[in-house]
JSON list of C-alpha atoms in Angstrom, two decimals:
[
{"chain": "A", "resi": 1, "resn": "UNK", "atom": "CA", "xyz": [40.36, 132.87, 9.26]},
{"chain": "A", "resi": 2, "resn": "UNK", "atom": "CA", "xyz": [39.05, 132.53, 12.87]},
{"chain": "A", "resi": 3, "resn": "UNK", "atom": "CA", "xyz": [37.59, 135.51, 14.11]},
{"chain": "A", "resi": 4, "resn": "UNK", "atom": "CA", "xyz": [36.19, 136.43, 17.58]},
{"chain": "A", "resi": 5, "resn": "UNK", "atom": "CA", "xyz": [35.75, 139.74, 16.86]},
{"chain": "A", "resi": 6, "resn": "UNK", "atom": "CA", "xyz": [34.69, 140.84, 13.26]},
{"chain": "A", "resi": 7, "resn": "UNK", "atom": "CA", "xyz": [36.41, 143.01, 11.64]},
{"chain": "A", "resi": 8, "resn": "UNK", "atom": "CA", "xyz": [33.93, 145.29, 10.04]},
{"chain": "A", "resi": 9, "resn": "UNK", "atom": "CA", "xyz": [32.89, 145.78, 13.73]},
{"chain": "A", "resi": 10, "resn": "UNK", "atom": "CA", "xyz": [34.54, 149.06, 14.06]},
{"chain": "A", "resi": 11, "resn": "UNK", "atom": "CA", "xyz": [37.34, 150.60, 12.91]},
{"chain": "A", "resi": 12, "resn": "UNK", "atom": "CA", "xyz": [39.32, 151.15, 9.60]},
{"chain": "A", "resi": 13, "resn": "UNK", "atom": "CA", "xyz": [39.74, 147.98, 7.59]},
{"chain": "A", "resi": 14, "resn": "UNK", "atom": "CA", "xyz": [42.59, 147.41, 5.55]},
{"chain": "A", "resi": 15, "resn": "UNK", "atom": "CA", "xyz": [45.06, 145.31, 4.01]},
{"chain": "A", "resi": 16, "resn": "UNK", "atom": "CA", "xyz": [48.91, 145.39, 5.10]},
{"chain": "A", "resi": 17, "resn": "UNK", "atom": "CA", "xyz": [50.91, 143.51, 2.72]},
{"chain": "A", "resi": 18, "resn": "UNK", "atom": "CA", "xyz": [49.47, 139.67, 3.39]},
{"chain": "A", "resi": 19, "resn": "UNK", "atom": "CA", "xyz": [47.58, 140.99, 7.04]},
{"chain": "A", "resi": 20, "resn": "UNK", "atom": "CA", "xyz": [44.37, 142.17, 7.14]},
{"chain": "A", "resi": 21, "resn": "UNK", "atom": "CA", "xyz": [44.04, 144.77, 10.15]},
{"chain": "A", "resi": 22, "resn": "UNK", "atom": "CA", "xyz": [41.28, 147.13, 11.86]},
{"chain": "A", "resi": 23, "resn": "UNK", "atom": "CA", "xyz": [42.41, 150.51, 12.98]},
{"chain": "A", "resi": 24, "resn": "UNK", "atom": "CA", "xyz": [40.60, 150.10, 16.11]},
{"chain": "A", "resi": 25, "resn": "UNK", "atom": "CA", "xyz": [41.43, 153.32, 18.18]},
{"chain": "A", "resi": 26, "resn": "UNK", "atom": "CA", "xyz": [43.04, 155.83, 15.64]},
{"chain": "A", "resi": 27, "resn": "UNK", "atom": "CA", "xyz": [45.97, 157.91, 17.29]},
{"chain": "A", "resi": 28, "resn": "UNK", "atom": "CA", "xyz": [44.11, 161.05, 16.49]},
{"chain": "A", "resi": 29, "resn": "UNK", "atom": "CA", "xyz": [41.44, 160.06, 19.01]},
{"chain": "A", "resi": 30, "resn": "UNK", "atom": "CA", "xyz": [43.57, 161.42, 22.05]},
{"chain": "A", "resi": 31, "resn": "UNK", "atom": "CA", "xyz": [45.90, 164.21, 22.96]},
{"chain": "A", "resi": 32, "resn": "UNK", "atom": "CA", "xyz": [48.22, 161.39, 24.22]},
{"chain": "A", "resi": 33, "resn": "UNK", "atom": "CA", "xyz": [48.11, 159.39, 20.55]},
{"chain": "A", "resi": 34, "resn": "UNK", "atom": "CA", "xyz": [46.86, 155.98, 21.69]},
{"chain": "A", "resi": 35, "resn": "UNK", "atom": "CA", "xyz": [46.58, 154.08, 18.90]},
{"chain": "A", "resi": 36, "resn": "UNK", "atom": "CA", "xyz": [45.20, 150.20, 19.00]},
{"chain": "A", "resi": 37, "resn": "UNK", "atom": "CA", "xyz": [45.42, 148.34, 15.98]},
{"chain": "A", "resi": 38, "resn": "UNK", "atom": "CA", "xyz": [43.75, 144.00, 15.20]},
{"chain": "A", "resi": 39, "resn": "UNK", "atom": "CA", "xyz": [46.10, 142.27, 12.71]},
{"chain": "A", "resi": 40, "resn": "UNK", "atom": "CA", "xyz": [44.63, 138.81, 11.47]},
{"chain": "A", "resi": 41, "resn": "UNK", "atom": "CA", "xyz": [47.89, 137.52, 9.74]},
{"chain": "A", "resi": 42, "resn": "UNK", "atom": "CA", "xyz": [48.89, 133.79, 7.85]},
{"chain": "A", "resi": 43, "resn": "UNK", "atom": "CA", "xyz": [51.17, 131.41, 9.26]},
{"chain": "A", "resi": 44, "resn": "UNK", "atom": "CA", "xyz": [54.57, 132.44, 8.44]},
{"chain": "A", "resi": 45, "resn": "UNK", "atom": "CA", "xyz": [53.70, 136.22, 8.41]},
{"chain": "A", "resi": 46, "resn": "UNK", "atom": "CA", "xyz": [57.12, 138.08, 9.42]},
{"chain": "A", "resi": 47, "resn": "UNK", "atom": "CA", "xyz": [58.36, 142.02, 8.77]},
{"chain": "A", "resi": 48, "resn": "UNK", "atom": "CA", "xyz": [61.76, 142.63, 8.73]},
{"chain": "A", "resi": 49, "resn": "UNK", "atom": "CA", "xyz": [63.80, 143.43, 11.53]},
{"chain": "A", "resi": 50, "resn": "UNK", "atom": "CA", "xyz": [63.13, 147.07, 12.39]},
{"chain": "A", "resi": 51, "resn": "UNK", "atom": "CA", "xyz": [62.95, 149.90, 15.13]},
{"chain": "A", "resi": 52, "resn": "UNK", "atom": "CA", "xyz": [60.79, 152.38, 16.14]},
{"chain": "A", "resi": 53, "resn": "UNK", "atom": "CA", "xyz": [62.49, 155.22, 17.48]},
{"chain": "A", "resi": 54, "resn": "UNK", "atom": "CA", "xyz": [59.77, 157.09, 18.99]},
{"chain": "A", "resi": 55, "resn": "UNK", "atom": "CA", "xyz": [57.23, 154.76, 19.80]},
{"chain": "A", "resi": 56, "resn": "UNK", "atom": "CA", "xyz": [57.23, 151.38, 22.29]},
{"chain": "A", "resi": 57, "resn": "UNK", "atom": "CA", "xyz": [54.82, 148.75, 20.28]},
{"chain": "A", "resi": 58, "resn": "UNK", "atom": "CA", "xyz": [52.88, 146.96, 22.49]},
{"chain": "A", "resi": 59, "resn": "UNK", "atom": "CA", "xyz": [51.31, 143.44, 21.24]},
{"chain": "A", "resi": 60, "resn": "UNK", "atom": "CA", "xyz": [48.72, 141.05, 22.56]},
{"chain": "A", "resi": 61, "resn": "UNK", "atom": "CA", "xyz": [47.96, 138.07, 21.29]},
{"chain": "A", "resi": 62, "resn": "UNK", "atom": "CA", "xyz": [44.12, 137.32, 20.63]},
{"chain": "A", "resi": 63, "resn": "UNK", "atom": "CA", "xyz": [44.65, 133.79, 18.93]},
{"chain": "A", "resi": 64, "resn": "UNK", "atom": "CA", "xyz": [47.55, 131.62, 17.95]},
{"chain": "A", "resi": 65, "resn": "UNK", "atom": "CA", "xyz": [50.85, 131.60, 18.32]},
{"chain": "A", "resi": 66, "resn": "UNK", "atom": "CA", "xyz": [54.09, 134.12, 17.15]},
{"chain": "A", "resi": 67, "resn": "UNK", "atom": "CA", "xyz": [58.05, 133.87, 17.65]},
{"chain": "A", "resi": 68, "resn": "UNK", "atom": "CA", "xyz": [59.47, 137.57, 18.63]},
{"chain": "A", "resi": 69, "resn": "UNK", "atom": "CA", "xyz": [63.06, 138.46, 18.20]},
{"chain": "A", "resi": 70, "resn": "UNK", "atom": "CA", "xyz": [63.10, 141.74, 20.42]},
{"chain": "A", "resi": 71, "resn": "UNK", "atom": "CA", "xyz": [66.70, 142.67, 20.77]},
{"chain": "A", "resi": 72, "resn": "UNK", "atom": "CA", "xyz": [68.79, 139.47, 21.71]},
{"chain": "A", "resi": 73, "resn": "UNK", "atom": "CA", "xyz": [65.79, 137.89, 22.99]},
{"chain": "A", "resi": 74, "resn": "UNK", "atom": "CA", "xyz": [63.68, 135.45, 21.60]},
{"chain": "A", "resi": 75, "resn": "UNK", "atom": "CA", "xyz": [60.19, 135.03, 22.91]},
{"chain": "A", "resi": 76, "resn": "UNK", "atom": "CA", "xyz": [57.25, 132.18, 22.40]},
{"chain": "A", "resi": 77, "resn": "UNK", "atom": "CA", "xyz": [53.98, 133.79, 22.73]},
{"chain": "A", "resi": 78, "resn": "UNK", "atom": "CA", "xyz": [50.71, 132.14, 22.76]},
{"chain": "A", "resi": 79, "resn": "UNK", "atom": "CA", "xyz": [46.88, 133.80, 22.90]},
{"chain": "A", "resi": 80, "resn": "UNK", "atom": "CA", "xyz": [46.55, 135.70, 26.10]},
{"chain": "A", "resi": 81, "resn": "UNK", "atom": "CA", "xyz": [50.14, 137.08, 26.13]},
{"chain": "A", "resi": 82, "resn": "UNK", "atom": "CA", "xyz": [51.26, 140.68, 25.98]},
{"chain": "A", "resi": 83, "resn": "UNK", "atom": "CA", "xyz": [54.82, 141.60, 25.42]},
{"chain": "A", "resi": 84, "resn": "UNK", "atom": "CA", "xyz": [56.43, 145.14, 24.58]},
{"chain": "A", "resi": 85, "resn": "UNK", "atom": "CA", "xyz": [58.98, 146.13, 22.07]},
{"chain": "A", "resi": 86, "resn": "UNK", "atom": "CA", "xyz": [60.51, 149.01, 23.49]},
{"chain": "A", "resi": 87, "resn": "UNK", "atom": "CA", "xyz": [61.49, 151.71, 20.75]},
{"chain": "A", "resi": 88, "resn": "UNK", "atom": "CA", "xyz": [65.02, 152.11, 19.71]},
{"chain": "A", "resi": 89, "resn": "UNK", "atom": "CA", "xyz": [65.21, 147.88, 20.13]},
{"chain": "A", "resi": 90, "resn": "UNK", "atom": "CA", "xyz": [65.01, 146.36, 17.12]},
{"chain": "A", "resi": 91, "resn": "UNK", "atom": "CA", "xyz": [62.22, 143.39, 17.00]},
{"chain": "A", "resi": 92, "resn": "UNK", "atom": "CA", "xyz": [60.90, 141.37, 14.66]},
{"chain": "A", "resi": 93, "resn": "UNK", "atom": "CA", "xyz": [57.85, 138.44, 14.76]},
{"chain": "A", "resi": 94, "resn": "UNK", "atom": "CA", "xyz": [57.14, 134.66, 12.89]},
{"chain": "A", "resi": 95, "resn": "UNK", "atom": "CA", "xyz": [53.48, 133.80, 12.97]},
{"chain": "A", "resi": 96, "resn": "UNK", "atom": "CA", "xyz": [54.19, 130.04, 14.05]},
{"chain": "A", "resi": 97, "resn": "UNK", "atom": "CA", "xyz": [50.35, 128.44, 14.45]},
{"chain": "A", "resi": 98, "resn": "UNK", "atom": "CA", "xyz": [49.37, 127.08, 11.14]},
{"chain": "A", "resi": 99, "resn": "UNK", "atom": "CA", "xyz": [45.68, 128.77, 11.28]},
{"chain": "A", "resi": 100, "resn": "UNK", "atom": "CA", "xyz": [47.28, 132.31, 11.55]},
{"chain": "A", "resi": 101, "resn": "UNK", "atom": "CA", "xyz": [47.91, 134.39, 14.58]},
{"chain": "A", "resi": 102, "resn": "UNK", "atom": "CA", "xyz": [45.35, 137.29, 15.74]},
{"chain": "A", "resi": 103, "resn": "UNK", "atom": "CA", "xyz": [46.41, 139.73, 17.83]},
{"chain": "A", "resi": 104, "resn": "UNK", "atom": "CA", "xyz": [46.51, 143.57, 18.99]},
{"chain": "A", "resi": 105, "resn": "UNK", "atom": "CA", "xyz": [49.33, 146.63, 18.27]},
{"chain": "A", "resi": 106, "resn": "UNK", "atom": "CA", "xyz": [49.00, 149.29, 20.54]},
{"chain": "A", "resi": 107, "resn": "UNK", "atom": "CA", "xyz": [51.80, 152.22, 20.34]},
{"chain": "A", "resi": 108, "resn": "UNK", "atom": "CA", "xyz": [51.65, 156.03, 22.01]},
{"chain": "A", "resi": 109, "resn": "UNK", "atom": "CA", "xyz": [52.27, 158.11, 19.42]},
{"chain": "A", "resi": 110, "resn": "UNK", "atom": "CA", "xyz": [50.98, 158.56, 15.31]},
{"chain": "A", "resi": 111, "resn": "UNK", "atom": "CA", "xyz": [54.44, 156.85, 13.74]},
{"chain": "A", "resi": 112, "resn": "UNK", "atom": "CA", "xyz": [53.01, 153.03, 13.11]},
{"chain": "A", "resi": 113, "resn": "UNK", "atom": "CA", "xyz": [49.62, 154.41, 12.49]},
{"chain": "A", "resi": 114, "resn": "UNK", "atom": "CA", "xyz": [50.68, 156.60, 10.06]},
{"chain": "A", "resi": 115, "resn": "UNK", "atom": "CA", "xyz": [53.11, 153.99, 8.68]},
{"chain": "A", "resi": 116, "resn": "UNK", "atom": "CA", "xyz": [50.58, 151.23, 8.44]},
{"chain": "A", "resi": 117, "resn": "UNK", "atom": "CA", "xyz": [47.94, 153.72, 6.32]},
{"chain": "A", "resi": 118, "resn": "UNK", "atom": "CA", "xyz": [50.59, 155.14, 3.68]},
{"chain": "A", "resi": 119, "resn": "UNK", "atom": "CA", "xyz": [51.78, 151.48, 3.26]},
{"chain": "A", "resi": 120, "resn": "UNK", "atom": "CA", "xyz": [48.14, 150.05, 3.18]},
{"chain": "A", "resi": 121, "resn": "UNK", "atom": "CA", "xyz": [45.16, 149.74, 1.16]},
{"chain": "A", "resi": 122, "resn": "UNK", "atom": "CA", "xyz": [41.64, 150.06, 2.32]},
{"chain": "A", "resi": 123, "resn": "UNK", "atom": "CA", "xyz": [40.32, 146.34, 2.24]},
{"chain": "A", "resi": 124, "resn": "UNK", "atom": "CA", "xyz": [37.11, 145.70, 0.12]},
{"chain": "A", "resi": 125, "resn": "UNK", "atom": "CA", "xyz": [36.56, 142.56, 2.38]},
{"chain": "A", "resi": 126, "resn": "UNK", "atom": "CA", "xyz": [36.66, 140.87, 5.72]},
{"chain": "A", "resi": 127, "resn": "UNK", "atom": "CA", "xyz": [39.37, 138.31, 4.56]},
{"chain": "A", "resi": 128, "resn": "UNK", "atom": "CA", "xyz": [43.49, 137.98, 4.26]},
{"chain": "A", "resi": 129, "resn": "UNK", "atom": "CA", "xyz": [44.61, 139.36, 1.22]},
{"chain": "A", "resi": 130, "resn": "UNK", "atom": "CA", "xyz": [46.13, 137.28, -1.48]},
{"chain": "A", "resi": 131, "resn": "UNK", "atom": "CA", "xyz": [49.43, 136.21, -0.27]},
{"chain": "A", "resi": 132, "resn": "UNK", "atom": "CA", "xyz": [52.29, 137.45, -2.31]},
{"chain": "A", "resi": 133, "resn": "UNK", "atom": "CA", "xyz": [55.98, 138.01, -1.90]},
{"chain": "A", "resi": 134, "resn": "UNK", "atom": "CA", "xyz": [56.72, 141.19, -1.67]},
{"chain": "A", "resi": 135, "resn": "UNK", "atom": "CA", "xyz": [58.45, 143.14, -4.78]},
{"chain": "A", "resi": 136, "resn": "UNK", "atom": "CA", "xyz": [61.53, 144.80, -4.79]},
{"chain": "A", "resi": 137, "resn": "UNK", "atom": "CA", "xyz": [59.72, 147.82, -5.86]},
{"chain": "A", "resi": 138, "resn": "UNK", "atom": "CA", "xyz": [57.22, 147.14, -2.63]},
{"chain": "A", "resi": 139, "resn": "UNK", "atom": "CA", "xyz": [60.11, 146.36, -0.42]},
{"chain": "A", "resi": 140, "resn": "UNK", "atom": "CA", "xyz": [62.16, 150.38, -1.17]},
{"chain": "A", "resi": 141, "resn": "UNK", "atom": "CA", "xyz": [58.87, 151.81, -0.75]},
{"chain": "A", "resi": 142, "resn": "UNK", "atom": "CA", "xyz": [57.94, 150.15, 2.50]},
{"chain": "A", "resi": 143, "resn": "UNK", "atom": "CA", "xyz": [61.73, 151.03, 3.69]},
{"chain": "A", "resi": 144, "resn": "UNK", "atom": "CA", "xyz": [61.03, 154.81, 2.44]},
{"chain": "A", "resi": 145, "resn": "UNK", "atom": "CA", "xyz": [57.44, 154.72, 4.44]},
{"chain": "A", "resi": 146, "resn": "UNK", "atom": "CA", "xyz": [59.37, 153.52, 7.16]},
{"chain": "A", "resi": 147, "resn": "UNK", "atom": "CA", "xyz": [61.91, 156.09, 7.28]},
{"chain": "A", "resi": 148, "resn": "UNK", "atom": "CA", "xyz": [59.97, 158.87, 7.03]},
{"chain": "A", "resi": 149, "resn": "UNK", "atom": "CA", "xyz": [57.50, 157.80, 9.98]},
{"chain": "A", "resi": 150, "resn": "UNK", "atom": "CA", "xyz": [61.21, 157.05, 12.38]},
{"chain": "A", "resi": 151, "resn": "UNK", "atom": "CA", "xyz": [60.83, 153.61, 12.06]},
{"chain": "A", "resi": 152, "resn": "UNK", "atom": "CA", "xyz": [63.99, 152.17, 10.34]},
{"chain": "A", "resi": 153, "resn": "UNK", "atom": "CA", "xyz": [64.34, 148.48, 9.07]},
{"chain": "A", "resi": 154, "resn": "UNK", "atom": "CA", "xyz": [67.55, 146.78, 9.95]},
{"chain": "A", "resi": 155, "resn": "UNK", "atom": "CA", "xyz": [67.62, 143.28, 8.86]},
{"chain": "A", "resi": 156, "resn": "UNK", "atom": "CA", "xyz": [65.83, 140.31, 7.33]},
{"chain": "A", "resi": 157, "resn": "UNK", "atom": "CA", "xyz": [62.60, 138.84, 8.10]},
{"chain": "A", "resi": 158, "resn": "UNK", "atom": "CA", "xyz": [62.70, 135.93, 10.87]},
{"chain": "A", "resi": 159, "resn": "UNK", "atom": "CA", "xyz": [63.37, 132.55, 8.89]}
]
């Protein structure tokens, strides 16, 4: 994993199903919720289709490259690019560079955050988890996570 920042550099390290990610700037920081969030994820890396409905999600991309389905649209984004997935869209994302993509999540509000720590585990090391498919078990209890922070998934994974 290529690294320009490292994680243990600050922040709340943990692993997100296969993405390891650094709560950078916790939404509890600030009356107005910032919250900023580094993912280091695999090639191939992709959530399912799903909308927040209180929260915009902001990404930039540190290192590689993704595919974003936002809506109808479908967006190539390479290191240096910032694009927003407004809430109540549905959006999705493909990590399509072979090395893995590295990039930032910034949202106004606590629902991601929030989201990201129930549905987490504190990572014991610097590096991508092991990458496994997800159970069905894993998958209702992301989807209840989800639910209950007003994000809703609505579809597949990008292929």
């Amino acid at each position: 994993m290529n690294m320009n920042t490292h994680p243990r550099s600050n922040g709340e390290l943990r692993c997100f199903g296969n993405t390891l990610v650094a709560i950078r700037l916790s939404s509890l920081a600030s009356d107005d919720k910032i919250s900023v969030i580094e993912h280091w994820m695999p090639w191939g890396e992709t959530p399912p289709l799903h909308v927040h409905h209180r929260e915009d999600e902001v990404f930039h991309l540190l290192e590689g490259e993704m595919r974003f389905q936002i809506g109808q649209r479908e967006v190539h984004a390479s290191a240096g690019q910032t694009l927003v997935a407004p809430k109540g869209i549905p959006h999705s994302f493909r990590v399509e560079s072979v090395a893995g993509a590295h990039c930032l999540t910034i949202t106004r509000g606590d629902d991601f955050e929030t989201m990201l720590r129930q549905a987490s585990q504190v990572a014991d090391k610097a590096e991508l988890p092991a990458a496994t498919a997800p159970s069905p078990e894993v998958i209702d209890a992301l989807t209840r996570c989800c639910a209950e922070n007003h994000i809703a998934i609505v579809g597949p994974p990008l292929s």
